Coordinates of C-alpha atoms in Angstrom, one line a residue:
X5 CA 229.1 135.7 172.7
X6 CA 230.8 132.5 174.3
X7 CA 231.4 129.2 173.1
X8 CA 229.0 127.6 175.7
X9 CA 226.5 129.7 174.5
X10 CA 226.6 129.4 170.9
X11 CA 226.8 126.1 170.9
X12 CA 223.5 126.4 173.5
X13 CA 222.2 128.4 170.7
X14 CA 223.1 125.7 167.9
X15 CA 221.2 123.2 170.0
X16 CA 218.5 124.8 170.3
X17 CA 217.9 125.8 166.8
X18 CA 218.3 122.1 165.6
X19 CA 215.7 120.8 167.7
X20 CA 213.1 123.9 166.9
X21 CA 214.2 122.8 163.1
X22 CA 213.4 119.0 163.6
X23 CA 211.0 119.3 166.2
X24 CA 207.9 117.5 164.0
X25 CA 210.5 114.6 163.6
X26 CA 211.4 114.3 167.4
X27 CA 207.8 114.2 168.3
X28 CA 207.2 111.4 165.9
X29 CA 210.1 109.3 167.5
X30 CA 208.8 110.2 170.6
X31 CA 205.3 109.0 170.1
X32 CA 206.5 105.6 168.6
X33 CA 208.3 105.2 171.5
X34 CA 205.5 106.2 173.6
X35 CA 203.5 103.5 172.0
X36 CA 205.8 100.5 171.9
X37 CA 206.2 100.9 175.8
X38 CA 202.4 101.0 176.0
X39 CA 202.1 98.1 173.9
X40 CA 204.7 96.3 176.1
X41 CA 203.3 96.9 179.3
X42 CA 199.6 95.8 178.2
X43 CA 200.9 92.5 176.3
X44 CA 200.3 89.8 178.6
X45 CA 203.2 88.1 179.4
X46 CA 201.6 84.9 180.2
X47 CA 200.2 81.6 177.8
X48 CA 196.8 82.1 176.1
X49 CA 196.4 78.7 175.2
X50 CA 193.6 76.3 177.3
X51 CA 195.0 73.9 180.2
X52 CA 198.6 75.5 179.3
X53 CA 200.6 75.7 182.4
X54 CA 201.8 79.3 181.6
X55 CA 198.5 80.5 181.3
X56 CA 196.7 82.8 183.7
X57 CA 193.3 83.0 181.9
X58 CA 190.1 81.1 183.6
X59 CA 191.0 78.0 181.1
X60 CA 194.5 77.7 181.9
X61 CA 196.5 75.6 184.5
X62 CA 199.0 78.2 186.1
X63 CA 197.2 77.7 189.3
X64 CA 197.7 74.3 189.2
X65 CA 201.6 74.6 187.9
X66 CA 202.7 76.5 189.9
X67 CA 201.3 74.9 193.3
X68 CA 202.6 71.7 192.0
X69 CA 205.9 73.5 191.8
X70 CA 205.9 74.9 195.1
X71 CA 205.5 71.1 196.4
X72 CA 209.0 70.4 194.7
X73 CA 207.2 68.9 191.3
X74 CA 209.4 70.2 188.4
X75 CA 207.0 71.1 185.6
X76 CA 208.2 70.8 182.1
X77 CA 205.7 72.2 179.5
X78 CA 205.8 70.0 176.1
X79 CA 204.6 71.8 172.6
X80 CA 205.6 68.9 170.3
X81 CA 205.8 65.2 170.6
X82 CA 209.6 65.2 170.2
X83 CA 210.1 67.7 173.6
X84 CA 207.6 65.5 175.4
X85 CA 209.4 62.1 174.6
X86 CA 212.6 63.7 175.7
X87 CA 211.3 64.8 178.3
X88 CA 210.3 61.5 179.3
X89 CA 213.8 59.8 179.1
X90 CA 215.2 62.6 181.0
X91 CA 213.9 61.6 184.6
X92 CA 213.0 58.1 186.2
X93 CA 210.1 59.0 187.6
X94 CA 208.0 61.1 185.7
X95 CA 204.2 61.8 184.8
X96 CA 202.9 62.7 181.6
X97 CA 200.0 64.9 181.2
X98 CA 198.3 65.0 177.4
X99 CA 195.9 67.6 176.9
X100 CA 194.6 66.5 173.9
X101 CA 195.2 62.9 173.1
X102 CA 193.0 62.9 169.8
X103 CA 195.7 64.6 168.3
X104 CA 198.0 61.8 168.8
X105 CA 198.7 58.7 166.6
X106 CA 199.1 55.0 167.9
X107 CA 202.3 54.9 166.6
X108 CA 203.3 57.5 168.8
X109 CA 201.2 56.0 171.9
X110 CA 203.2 52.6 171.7
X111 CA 206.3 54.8 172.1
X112 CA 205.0 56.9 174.7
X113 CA 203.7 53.9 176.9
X114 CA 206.9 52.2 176.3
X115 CA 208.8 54.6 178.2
X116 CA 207.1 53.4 181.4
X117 CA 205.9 57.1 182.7
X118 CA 202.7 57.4 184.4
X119 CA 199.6 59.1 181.7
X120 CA 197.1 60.8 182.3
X121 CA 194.8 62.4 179.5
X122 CA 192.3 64.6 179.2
X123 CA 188.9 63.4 177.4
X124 CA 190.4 61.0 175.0
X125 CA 188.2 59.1 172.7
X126 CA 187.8 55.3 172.1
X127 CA 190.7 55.1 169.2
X128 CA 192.9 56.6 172.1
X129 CA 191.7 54.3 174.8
X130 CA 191.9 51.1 172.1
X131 CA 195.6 52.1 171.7
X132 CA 196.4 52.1 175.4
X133 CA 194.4 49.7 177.4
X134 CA 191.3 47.4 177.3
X135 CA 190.5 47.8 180.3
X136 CA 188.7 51.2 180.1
X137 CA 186.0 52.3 177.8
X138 CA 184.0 55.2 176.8
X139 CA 180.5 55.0 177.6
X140 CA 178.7 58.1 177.2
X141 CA 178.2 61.5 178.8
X142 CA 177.1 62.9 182.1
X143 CA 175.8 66.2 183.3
X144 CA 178.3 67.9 185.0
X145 CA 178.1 69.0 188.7
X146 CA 179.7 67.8 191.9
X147 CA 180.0 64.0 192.8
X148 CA 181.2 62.2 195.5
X149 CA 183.7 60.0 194.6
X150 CA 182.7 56.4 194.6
X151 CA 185.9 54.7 195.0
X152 CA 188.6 53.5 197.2
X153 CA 191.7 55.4 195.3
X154 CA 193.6 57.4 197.3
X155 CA 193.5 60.5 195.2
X156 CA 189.7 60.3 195.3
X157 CA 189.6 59.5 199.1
X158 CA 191.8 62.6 199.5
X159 CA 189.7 64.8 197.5
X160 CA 186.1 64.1 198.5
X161 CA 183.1 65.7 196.8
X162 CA 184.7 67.2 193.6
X163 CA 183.6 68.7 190.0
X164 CA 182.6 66.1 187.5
X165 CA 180.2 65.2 184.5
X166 CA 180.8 65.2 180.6
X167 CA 182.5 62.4 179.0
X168 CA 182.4 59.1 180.8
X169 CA 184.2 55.9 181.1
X170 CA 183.9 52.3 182.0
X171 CA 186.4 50.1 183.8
X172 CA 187.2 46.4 184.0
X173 CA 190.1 44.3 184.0
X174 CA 192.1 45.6 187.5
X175 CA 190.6 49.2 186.1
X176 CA 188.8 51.9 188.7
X177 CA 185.9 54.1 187.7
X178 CA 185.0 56.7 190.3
X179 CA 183.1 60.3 190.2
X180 CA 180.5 58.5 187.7
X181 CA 182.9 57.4 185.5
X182 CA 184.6 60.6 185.1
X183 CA 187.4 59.7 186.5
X184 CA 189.2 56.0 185.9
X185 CA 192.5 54.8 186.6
X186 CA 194.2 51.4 185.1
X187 CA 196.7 49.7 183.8
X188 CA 198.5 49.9 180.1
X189 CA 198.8 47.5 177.9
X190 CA 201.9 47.7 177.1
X191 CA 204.6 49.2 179.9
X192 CA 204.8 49.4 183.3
X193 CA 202.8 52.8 184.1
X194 CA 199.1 53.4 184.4
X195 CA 197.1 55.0 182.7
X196 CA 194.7 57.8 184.8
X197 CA 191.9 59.2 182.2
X198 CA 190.0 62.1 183.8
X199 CA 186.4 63.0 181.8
X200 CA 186.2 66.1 183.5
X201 CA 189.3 68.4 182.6
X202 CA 188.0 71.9 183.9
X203 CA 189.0 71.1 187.8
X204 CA 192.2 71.6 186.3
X205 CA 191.5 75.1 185.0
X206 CA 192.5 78.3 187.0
X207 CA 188.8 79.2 187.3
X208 CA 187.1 75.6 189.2
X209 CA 190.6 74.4 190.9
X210 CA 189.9 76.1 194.2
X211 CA 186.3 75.0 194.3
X212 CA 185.4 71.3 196.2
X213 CA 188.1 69.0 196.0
X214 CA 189.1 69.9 192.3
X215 CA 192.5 71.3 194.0
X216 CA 193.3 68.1 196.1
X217 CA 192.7 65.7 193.2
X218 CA 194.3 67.6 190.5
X219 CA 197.3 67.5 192.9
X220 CA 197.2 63.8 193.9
X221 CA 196.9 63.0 189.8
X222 CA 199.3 65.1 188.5
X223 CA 202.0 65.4 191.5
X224 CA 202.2 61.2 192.2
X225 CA 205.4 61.9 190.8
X226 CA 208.9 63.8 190.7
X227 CA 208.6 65.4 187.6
X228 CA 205.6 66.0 185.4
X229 CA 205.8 66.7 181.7
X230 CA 202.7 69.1 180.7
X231 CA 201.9 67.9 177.0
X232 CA 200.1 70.6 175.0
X233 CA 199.8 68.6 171.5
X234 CA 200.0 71.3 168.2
X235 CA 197.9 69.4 165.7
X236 CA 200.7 70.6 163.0
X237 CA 203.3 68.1 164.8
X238 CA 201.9 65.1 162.8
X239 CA 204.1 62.2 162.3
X240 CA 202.0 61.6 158.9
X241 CA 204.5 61.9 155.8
X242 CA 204.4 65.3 154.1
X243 CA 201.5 64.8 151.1
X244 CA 202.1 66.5 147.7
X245 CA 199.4 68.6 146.6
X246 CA 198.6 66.6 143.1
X247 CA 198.3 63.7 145.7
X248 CA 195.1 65.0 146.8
X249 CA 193.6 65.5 143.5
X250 CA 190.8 62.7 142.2
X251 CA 192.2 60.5 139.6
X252 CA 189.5 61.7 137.0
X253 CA 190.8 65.6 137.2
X254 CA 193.4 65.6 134.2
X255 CA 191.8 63.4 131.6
X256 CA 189.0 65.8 132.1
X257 CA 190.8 68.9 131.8
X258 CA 192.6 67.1 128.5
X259 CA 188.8 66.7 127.0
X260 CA 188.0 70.4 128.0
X261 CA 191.2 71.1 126.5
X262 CA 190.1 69.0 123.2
X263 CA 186.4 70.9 123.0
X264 CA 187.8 74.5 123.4
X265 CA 190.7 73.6 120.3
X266 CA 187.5 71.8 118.2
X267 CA 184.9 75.0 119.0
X268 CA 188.3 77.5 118.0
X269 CA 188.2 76.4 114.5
X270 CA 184.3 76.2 114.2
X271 CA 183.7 79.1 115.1
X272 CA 187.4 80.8 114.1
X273 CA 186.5 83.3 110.9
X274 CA 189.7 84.6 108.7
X275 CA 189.6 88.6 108.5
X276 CA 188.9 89.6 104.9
X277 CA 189.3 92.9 103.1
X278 CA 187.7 96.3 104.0
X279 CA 184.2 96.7 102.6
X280 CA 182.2 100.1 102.2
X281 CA 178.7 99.9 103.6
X282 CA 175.8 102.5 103.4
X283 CA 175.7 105.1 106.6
X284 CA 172.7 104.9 108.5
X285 CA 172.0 108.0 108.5
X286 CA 173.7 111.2 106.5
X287 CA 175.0 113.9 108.3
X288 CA 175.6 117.5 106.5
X289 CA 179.0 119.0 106.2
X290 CA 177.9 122.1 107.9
X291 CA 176.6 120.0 110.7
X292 CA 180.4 118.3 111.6
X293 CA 181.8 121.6 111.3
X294 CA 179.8 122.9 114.2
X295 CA 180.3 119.4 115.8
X296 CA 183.8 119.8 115.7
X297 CA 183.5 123.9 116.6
X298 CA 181.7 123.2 119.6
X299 CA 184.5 120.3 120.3
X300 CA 187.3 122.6 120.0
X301 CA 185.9 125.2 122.4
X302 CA 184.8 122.9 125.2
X303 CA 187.9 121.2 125.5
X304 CA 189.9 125.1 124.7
X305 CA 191.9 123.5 121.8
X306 CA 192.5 126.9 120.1
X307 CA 196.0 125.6 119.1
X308 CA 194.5 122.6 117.7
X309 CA 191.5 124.1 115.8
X310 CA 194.1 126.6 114.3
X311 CA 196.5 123.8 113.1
X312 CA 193.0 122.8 111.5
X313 CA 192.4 125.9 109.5
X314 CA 195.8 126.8 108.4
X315 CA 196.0 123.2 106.9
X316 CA 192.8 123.9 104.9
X317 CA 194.0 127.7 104.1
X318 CA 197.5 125.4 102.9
X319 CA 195.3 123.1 101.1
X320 CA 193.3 126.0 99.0
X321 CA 196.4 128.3 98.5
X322 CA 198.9 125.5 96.5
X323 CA 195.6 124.4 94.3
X324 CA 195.0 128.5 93.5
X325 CA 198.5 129.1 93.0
X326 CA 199.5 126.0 91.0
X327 CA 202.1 124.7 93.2
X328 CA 202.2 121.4 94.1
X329 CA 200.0 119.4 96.8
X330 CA 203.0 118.6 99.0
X331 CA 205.0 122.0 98.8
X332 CA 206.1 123.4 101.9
X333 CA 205.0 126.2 104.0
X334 CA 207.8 128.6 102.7
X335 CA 207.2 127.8 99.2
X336 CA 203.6 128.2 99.6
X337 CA 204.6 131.7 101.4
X338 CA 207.1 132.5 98.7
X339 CA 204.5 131.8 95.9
X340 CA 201.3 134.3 98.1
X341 CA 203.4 136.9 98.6
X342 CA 204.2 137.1 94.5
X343 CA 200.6 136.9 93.6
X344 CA 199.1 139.5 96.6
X345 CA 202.1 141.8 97.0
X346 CA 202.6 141.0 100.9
X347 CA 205.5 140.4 102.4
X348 CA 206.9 137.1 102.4
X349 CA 207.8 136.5 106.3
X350 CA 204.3 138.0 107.0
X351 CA 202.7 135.3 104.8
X352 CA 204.9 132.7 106.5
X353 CA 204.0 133.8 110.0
X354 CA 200.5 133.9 109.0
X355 CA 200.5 130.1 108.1
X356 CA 203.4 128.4 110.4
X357 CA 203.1 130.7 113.2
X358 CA 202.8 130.7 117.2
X359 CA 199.3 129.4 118.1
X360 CA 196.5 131.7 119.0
X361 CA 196.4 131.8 123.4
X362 CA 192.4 132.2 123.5
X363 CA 189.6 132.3 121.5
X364 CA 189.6 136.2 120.5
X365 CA 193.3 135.6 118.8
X366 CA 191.7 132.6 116.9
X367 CA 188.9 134.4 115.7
X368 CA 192.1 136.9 114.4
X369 CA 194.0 134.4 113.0
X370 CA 190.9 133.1 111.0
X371 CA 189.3 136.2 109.7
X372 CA 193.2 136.6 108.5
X373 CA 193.6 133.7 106.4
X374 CA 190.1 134.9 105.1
X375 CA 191.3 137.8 103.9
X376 CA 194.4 136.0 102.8
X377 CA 192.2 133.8 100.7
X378 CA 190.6 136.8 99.3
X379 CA 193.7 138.4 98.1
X380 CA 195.0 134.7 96.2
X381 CA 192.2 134.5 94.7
X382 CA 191.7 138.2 93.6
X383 CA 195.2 138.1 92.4
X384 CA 195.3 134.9 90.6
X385 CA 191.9 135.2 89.0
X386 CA 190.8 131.7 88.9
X387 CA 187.9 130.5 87.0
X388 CA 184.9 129.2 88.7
X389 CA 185.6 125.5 87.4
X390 CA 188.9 126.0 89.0
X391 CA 188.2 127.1 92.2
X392 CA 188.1 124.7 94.8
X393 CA 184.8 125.1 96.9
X394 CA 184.8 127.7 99.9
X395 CA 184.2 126.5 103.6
X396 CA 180.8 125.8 104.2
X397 CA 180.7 128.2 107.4
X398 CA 181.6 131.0 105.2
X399 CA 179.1 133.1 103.0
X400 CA 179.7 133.7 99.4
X401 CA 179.9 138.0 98.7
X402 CA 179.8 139.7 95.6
X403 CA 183.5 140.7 94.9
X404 CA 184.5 136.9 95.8
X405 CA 182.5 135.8 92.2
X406 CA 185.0 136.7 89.2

């Protein structure tokens, strides 16, 4: 045989050998591509520019882009500030102004980029401007626009409704007051609120004029920063857990404390001594006997039931022979097999042996200490005042009565 083709052979014999291994690499394989190819590779969040899901603005991005608008998205406050001192001319877009502080409005004003937000609420608007309000809410559905701007005059007829706003002070309300535009308090941009934030969205952009007017607001510029705030980017000092506890928690828990000490040594009781005390009910030897038969055999302890009766045959045999109560099993074997005649490594193999296997070599091993018993006591002739009582499961014959 060749070289080539042993080592043909080797090959094949290690994959046939590590086959169930190779399928399993195979099949994770197999699954990570799967899982791969189905992940999307796109934003889930809502109005994020990177998403293509009906609630996000890739539609709008990316058209924005194509006009030569170079769309930054913004996940914290520190990307979207920077983002702002990076360009000249610049719009900000806040998705979700609740989230934001005033503290952090002064400084975003103050940087002199055009904002436009989403739905923000009166603190928002307070911290901004004066001269736009919140009002109410409308039902929403198309509107003309109601106003000279020119992103509103471009854009006709468009989606509107939900929250809406009032202007004064230089300030325009158009689309019902779903769409305002004025000046900041503080800083040289304005401020563009739009009440109706679905025309933005992939799935009402290309409907009416939703497409011209999210354009003209969000493209007035060079650049655009897209600000999604993440309401874990808080500028609020880190609180420590005990912080938020109320004032009245510990002295309480230090009374508790007190009551459960107090009710300890009340009701606390010092052990005492052992005391005897009357059975309920009496039970007859012959009855635990059985009890403890019947235990044996159901759980097939015939080792242990015959450590029982050779202790008993131990305990019988040193009170008929005289020996003492804590003599050993070769004493107690040397002493038998003088009084019966038997051997002596019989009698020791009798009472220390190898445990019975089953019940037929237990019932052996008990009618032998039987006769065993028989032969002590025939040999040593004890009187009936000295003869400790027989086992209760065993009946009394003639030649066992001196």
């Amino acid at each position: 045989m060749s070289a080539g083709t042993g080592r043909a052979g080797g090959a094949a014999g290690l994959v046939r050998r590590h086959r169930g291994a190779a399928l399993l690499v195979l099949a994770l394989v197999a699954t990570a591509v799967l899982v791969t190819l189905l992940t999307p590779r796109t934003d889930e969040a809502v109005f994020s520019p990177e998403s293509a899901a009906p609630s996000g603005g890739r539609a709008v991005a990316r058209v924005l882009a194509e006009q030569g608008v170079r769309v930054d998205q913004a996940r914290s406050f520190d990307a979207a500030l920077g983002g702002l001192g990076a360009a000249d001319d610049v719009t900000l877009l806040v998705t979700r102004p609740d989230l934001l502080s005033a503290q952090r409005w002064d400084r975003l004003a103050a940087s002199g980029a055009d904002l436009v937000l989403l739905r923000p609420d009166a603190g928002t608007l307070e911290a901004l401007t004066g001269a736009v309000r919140a009002t109410g809410e409308a039902r929403t559905g198309v509107r003309d626009p109601g106003c000279d701007l020119p992103a509103a005059r471009a854009a006709g007829p468009a989606r509107a409704g939900g929250p809406t706003y009032a202007a004064s002070d230089g300030a325009t309300a158009c689309y019902g007051g779903s769409y305002v535009q004025g000046p900041l308090r503080e800083g040289p941009g304005t401020l563009t609120v739009v009440g109706q934030p679905s025309l933005l969205t992939n799935r009402w952009v290309a409907q009416d004029g939703n497409a011209a007017l999210a354009l003209w607001t969000l493209g007035a510029h060079r650049d655009l920063v897209w600000y999604l705030p993440d309401p874990l980017d808080t500028d609020s000092p880190t609180v420590p857990l005990t912080a938020l506890l109320p004032p009245w928690l510990w002295p309480s828990v230090a009374v508790l404390a007190l009551a459960g000490a107090v009710l300890l040594l009340w009701r606390g009781r010092r052990l005492g001594r052992l005391v005897s005390e009357p059975l309920p009910v009496l039970v007859r030897a012959a009855e635990t006997v059985e009890g403890h038969g019947r235990l044996y055999a159901s759980a097939r302890a015939a080792g242990r039931a015959a450590q029982a009766l050779r202790e008993a045959t131990l305990r019988r045999l040193r009170a008929w022979t005289g020996l003492d109560p804590r003599a050993g099993v070769p004493d107690v074997a040397d002493q038998v097999a003088w009084v019966t005649g038997r051997p002596a490594p019989a009698v020791h193999e009798l009472l220390a042996g190898a445990d019975p296997r089953d019940d037929p070599a237990l019932v052996r091993l008990a009618l032998d200490l039987d006769a065993l018993e028989r032969d002590v006591r025939a040999g040593s002739g004890p009187t009936s005042a000295q003869a400790p009582p027989t086992h209760p499961s065993r009946t009394t014959r003639p030649e066992d009565t001196p």
